[in-house]
Coordinates of C-alpha atoms in Angstrom, one line a residue:
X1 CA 22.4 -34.1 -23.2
X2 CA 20.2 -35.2 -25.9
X3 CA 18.7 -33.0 -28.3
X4 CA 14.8 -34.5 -26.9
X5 CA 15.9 -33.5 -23.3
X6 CA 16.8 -30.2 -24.1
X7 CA 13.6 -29.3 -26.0
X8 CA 11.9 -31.4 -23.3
X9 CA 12.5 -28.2 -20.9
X10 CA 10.3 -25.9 -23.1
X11 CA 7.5 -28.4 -20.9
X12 CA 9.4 -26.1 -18.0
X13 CA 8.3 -23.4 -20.0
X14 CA 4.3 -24.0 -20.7
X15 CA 3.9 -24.7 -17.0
X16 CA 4.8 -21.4 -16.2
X17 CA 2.9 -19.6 -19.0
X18 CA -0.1 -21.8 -17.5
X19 CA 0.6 -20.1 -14.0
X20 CA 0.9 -16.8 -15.8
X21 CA -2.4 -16.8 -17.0
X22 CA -4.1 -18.2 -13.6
X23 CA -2.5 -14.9 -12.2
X24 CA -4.2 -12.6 -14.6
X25 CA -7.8 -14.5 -14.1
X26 CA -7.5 -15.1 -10.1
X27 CA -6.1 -10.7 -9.7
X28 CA -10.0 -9.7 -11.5
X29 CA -11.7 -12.8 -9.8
X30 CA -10.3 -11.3 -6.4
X31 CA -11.5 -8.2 -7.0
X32 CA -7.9 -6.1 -7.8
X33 CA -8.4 -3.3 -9.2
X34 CA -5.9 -4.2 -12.1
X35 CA -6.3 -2.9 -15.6
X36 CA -5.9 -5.4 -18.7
X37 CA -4.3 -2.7 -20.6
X38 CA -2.8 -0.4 -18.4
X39 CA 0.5 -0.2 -16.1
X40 CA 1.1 -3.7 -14.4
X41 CA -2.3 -5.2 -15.2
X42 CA -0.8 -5.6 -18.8
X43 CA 1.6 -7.6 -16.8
X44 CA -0.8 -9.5 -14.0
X45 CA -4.0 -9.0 -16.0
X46 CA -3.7 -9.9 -19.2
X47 CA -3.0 -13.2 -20.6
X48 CA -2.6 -12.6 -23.8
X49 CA 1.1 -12.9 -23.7
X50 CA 1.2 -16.3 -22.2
X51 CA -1.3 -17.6 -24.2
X52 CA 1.2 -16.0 -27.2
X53 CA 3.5 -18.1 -25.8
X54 CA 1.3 -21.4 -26.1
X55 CA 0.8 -20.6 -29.4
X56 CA 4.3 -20.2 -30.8
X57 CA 5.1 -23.3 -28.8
X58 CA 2.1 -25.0 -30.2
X59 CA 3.7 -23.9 -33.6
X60 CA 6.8 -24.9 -32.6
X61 CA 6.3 -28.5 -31.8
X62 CA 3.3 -29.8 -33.8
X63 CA 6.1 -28.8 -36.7
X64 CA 8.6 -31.6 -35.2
X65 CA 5.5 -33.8 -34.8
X66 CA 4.8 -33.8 -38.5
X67 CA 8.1 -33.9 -39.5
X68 CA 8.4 -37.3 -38.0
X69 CA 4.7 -38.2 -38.7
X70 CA 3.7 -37.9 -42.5
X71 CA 0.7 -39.7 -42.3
X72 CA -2.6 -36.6 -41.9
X73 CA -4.9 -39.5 -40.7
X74 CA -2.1 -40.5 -37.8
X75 CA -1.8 -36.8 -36.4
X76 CA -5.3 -36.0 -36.4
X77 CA -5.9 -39.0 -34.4
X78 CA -3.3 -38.2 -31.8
X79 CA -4.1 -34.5 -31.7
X80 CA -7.7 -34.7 -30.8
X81 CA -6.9 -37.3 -28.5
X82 CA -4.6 -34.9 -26.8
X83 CA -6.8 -32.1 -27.2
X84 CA -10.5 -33.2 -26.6
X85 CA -10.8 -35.6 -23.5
X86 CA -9.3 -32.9 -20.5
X87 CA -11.6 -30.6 -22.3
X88 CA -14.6 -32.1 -22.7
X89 CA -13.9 -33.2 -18.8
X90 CA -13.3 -29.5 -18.1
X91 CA -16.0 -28.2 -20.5
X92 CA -18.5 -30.3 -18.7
X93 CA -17.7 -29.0 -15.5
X94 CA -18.2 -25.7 -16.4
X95 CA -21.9 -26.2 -18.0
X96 CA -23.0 -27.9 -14.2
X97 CA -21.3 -24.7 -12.3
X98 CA -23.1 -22.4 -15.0
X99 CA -25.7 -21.0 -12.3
X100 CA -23.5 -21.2 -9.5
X101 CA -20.7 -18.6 -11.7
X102 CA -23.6 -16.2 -12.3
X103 CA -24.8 -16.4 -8.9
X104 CA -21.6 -16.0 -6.8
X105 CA -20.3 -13.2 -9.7
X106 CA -23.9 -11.5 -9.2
X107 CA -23.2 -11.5 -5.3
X108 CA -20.0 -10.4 -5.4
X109 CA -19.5 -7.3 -2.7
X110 CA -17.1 -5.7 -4.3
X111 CA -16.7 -4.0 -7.7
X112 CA -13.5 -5.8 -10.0
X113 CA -12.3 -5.3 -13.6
X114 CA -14.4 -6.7 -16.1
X115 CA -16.7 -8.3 -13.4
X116 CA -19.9 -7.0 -15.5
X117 CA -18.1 -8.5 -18.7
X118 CA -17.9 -12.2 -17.3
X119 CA -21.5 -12.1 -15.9
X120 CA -22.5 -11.0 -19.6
X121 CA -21.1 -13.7 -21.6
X122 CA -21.9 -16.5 -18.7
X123 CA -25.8 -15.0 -18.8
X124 CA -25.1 -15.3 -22.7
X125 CA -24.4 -18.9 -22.2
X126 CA -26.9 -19.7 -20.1
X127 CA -29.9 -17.6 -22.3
X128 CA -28.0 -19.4 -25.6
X129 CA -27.2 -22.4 -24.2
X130 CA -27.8 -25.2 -26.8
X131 CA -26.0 -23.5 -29.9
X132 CA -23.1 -22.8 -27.4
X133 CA -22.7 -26.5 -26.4
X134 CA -22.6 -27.6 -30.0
X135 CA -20.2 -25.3 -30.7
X136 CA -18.2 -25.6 -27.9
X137 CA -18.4 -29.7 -28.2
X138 CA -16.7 -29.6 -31.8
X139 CA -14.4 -26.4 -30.5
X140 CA -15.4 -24.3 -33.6
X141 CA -16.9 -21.9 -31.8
X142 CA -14.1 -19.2 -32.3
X143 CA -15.3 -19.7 -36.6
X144 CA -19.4 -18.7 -35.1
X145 CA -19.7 -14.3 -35.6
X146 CA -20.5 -12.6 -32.4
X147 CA -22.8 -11.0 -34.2
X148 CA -24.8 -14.3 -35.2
X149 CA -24.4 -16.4 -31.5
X150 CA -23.6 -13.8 -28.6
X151 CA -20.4 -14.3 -26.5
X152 CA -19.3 -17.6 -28.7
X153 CA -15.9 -16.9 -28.0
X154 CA -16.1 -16.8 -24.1
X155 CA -19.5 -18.9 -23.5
X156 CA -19.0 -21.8 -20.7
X157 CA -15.1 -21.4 -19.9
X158 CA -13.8 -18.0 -20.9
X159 CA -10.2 -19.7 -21.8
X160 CA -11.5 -22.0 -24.4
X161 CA -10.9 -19.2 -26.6
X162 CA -6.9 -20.2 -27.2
X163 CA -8.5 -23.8 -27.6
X164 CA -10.1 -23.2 -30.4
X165 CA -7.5 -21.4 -31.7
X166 CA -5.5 -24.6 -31.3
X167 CA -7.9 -26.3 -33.2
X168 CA -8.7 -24.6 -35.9
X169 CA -4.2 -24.9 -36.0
X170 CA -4.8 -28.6 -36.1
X171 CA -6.9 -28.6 -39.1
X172 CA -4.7 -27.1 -41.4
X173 CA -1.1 -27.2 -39.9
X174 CA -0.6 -30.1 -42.5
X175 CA -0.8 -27.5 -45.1
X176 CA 1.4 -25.2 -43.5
X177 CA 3.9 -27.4 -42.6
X178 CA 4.0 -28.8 -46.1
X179 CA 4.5 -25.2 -47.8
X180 CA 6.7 -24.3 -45.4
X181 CA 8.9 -27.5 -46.1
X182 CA 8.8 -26.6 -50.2
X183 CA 10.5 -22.9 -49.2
X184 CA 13.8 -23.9 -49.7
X185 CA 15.5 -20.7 -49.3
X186 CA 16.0 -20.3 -46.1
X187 CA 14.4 -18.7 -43.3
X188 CA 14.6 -15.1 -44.5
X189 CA 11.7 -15.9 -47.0
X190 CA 9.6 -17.8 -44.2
X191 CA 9.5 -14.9 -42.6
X192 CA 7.9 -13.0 -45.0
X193 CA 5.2 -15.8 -45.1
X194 CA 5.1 -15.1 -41.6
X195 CA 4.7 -10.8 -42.2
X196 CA 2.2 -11.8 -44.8
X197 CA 0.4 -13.7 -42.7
X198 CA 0.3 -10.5 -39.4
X199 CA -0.7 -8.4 -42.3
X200 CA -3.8 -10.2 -43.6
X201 CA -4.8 -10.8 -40.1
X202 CA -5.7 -6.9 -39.9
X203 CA -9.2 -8.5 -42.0
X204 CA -9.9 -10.9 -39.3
X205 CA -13.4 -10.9 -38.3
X206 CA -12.7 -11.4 -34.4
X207 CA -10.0 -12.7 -32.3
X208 CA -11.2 -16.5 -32.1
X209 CA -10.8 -16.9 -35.7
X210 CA -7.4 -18.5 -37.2
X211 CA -6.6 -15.6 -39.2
X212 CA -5.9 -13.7 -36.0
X213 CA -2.9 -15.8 -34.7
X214 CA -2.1 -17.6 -37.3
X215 CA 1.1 -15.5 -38.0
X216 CA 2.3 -16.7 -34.6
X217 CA 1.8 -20.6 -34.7
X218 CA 3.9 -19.7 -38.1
X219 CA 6.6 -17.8 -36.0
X220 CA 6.9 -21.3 -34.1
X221 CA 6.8 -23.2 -37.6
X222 CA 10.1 -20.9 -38.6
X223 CA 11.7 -21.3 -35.4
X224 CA 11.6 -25.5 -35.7
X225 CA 12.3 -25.6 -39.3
X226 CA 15.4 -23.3 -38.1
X227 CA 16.1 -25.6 -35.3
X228 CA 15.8 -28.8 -37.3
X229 CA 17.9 -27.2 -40.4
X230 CA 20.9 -28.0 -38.3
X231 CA 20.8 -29.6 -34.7
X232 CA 25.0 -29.8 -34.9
X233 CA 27.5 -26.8 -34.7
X234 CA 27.7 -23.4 -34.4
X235 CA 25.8 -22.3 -37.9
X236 CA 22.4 -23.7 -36.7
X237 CA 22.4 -21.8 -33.5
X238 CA 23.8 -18.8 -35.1
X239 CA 21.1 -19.3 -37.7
X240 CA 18.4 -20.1 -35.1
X241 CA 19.7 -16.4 -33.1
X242 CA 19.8 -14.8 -36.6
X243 CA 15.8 -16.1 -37.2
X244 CA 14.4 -15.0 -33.6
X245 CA 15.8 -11.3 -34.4
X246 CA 14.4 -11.0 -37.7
X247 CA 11.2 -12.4 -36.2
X248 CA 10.9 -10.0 -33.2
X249 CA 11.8 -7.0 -35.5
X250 CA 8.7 -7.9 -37.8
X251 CA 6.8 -8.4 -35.1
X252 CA 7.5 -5.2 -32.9
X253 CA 7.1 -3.3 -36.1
X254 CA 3.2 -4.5 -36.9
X255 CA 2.1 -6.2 -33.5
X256 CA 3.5 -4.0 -31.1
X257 CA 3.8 -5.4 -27.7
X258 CA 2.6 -9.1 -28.7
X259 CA 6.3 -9.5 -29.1
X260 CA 6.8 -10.4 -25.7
X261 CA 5.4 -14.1 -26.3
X262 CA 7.7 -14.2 -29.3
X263 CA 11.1 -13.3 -27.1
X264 CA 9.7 -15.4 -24.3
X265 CA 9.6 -18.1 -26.6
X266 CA 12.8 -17.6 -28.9
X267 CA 15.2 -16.4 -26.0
X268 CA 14.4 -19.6 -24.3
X269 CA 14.8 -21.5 -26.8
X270 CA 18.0 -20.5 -27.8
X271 CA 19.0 -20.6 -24.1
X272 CA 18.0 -23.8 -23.2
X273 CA 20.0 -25.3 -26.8
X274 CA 22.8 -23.4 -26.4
X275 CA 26.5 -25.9 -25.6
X276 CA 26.5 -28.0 -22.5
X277 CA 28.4 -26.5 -19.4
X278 CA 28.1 -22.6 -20.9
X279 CA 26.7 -20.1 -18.1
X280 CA 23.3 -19.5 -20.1
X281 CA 22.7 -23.6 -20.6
X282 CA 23.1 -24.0 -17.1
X283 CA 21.0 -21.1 -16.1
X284 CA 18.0 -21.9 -18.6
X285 CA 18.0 -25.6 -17.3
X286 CA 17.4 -24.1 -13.8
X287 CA 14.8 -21.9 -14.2
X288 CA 12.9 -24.2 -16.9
X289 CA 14.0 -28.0 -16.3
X290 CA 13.6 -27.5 -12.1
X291 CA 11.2 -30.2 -10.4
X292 CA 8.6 -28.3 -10.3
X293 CA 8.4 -26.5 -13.2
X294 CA 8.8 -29.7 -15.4
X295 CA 5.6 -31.0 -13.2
X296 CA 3.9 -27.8 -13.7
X297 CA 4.3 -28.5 -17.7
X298 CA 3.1 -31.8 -17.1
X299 CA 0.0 -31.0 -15.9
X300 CA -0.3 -27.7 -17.7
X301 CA -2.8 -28.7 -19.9
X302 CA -5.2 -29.8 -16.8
X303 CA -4.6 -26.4 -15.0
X304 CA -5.3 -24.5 -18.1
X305 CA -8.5 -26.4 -18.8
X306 CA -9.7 -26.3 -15.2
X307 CA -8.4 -23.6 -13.2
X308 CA -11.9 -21.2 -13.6
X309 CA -13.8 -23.9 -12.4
X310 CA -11.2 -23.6 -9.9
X311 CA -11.9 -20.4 -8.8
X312 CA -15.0 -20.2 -9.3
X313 CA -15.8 -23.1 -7.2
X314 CA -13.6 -21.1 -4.3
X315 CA -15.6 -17.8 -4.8
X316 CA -18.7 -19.4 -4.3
X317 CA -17.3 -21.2 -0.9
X318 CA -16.2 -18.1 0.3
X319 CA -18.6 -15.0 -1.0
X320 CA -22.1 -17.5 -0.1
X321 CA -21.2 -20.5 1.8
X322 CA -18.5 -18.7 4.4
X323 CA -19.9 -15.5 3.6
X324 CA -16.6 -13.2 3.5
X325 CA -17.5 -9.5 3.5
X326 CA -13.1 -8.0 4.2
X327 CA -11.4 -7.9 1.2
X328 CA -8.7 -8.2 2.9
X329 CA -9.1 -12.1 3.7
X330 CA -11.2 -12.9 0.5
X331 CA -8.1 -12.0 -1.8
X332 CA -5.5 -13.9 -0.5
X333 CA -8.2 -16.8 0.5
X334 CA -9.2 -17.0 -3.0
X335 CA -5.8 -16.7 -4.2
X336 CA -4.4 -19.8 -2.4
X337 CA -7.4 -21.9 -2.3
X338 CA -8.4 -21.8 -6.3
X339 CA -4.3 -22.4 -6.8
X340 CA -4.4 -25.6 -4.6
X341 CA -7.8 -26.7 -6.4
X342 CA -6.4 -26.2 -9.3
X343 CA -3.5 -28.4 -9.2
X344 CA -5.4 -30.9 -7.2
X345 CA -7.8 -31.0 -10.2
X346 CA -4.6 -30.9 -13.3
X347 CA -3.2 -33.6 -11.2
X348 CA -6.3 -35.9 -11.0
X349 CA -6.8 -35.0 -15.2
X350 CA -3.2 -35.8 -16.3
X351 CA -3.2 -39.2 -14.4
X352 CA -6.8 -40.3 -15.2
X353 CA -7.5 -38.4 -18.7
X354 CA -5.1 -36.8 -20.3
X355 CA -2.1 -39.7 -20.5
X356 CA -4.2 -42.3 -20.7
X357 CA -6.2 -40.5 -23.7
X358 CA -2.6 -40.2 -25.5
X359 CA -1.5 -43.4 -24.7
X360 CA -4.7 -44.8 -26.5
X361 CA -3.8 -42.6 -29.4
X362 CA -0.4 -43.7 -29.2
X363 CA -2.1 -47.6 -30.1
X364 CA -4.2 -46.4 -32.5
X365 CA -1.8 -44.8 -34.8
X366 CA 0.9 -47.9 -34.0
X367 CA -2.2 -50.4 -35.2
X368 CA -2.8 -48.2 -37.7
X369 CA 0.8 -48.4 -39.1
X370 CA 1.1 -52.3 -38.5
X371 CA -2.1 -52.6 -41.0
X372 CA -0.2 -49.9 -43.5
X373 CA 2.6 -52.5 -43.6
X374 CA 0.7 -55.2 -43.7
X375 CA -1.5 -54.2 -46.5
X376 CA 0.6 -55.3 -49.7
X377 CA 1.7 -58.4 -48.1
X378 CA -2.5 -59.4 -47.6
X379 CA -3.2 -58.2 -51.2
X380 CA -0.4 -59.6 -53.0
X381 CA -1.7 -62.8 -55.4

C-alpha cells in the first residue's frame, strides 16, 4: 500500500469528526437537555473536540502541501479555492434563512441548551447585518472584538467559527512551515515551539482569533514533519509514537481535556501507518478506509458548511409548517430528517462546487507553473 493511500484514510477520519459535530448541534436543536460541559454532553454536545481534530489534521496536511508546493502565490490560490466557494454557497444560504432561524428558534415549544444563546447572536446578525456580511465574506471575522461588532464569531452560521480559524492558518502557515523546516533538531525542540505557542495563547483576546489554536494546527505541523522525517523502517514510526506522547503529555498538562483531538488524531495516525497485514493496520483501515466513511470524508467539507441550514430548514417544517407539539416525535424527526438533508445537500456541493472549484485551482497553479518555465526562455536575447 502506498504511503498516499494510507494517509488517504485520515479523509475516513474528517468524515466522522464532521458527523461528530452534527451530533452535538442536532442533540441542543432537538431540544436534549445535554450540557456542553458537563457529563455526556461534553461528549454529544460539544464539538470542540472534533473541530480539534480538524484542526490538527488541517495542520497536518497543509504541511505536506507546502512541502511539495514552495511557491506562496500557488497555495494561496489553491487554498481559497478549496476554502471559499462551498462557503460562500453555504454562507449565502444562511443570510436568506436568517428570519426563518429566529422565527422557528423563537417558536420553539420546548426549552433546550443554549436555545436563548443562538437566538442572540442570530438577532445580533440580523440587527448588525452589513458589518457581519463583510466580515463573514473575507472570513476575518474571528480577527473583529466582540466587544466592537456583537456576536462576530457566531453571526450567520454558528460553525464558521473553525473557518476562520482555518483561514487566518492559511495566511501565515507559509511562515510556520518555513521555521519549522529551519529547526533541525528534531522534534523534541518543535515541541517546545508548540508549548510556547499553548502558553501565549492564555493572552488571546477570544477564541476566533489565531492565537487561540494556533498551538494545535502546530501539533499537526510536528506530527507531518515527523511523518515525512522518515516514511521507511522502524525509526520513523518509533519516532512518530515517541512525538505523539510528548505532545499529548504537553498538552494534558496546560489544555486539559483538548487532548482528546490530539490522541484522536495521533493514535490514528500511527494506526493507520503502521506495517501492512499487522492486527492494528488492518483494524484502522476498517474503521477509517470503509465505504462510507471514505464518502463521508469526501463530502465532509459540504456537511460541515451546510448541515445548520440543514436543520434549521427541518425545525421550521416541523415546529410551524407540521406543527409538532410531542417531543417525542420532533426529536427523532429532526434527527433523521436534517441528517438526510444534510448529505443530500454535501453531496450536491462536492459534485457541483467544491471539486470543480479545486480542479480550477488545480489549472491555475499548472498555468501558472508552465509561464514560470517559460519565462527565461521568452526573455532570453
Amino acid at each position: 500500500m502506498t504511503e498516499t493511500r494510507k494517509i488517504g484514510a485520515l479523509d475516513g477520519l474528517r468524515g466522522y469528526m464532521a458527523l461528530w459535530v452534527f451530533v452535538t448541534h442536532i442533540t441542543t436543536m432537538a431540544t436534549l437537555q445535554l450540557q456542553k460541559y458537563d457529563g455526556l454532553g461534553m461528549l454529544f454536545a460539544n464539538g470542540e473536540f472534533a473541530v480539534g481534530v480538524f484542526i490538527v489534521l488541517s495542520g497536518f496536511v497543509i504541511t505536506l502541501n507546502l512541502n511539495k508546493e514552495r511557491n506562496v502565490g500557488d497555495f494561496y490560490i489553491r487554498r481559497a479555492l478549496r476554502l471559499f466557494p462551498v462557503y460562500l454557497v453555504c454562507l449565502l444560504a444562511s443570510v436568506l434563512i436568517l428570519n426563518l432561524s429566529i422565527g422557528v428558534l423563537t417558536d420553539y415549544p420546548w426549552s433546550a441548551p443554549r436555545l436563548m444563546d443562538r437566538i442572540q447572536y442570530l438577532q445580533d446578525s440580523r440587527d448588525y447585518f452589513f458589518p457581519h456580511l463583510i466580515a463573514h465574506v473575507l472570513l476575518l471575522h474571528g480577527l473583529i472584538p466582540e466587544r466592537i461588532l456583537p456576536s462576530t464569531s457566531y453571526a450567520f452560521m454558528g460553525q464558521a467559527w473553525s473557518l476562520t480559524l482555518e483561514w487566518q492558518y492559511y495566511l501565515v502557515a507559509p511562515a510556520l512551515f518555513w521555521f519549522m523546516t529551519w529547526i533541525k533538531s528534531g522534534y523534541l525542540a518543535k515541541a517546545l515551539v508548540v508549548l510556547a505557542l499553548m502558553v501565549v495563547s492564555r493572552w488571546s483576546p477570544q477564541s476566533t482569533f489565531l492565537l487561540s489554536y494556533f498551538w494545535l494546527f502546530a501539533v499537526g505541523v510536528v506530527l507531518a514533519q515527523v511523518y515525512q522525517g522518515g516514511q521507511q523502517g522502524n525509526g520513523s514510526r518509533r519516532h512518530l509514537l515517541e512525538a505523539t506522547v510528548l505532545l499529548l503529555v504537553l498538552v494534558a498538562a496546560l489544555k486539559g481535556v483538548m487532548v482528546a483531538s490530539v490522541a484522536l488524531f495521533g493514535l490514528s495516525l500511527w494506526a493507520i501507518t503502521s506495517p501492512a497485514g499487522s492486527f492494528v493496520h488492518g483494524l484502522s483501515h476498517r474503521i477509517l478506509a470503509n465505504r462510507f466513511a471514505m464518502w463521508t470524508g469526501k463530502i465532509s467539507y459540504g456537511f460541515y458548511c451546510s448541515h445548520m441550514v440543514a436543520i434549521f430548514l427541518c425545525a421550521w417544517l416541523l415546529v410551524e409548517v407540521l406543527e409538532v407539539r410531542d417531543r417525542f416525535y420532533f426529536i427523532p424527526e429532526l434527527i433523521i430528517s436534517s441528517l438526510g438533508l444534510a448529505f443530500i445537500f454535501s453531496t450536491l456541493l462536492s459534485r457541483y462546487i467544491e471539486i470543480p472549484a479545486i480542479e480550477f485551482g488545480r489549472q491555475i497553479v499548472s498555468n501558472r507553473k508552465l509561464r514560470r518555465v517559460a519565462l527565461p526562455v521568452g526573455i532570453a536575447p
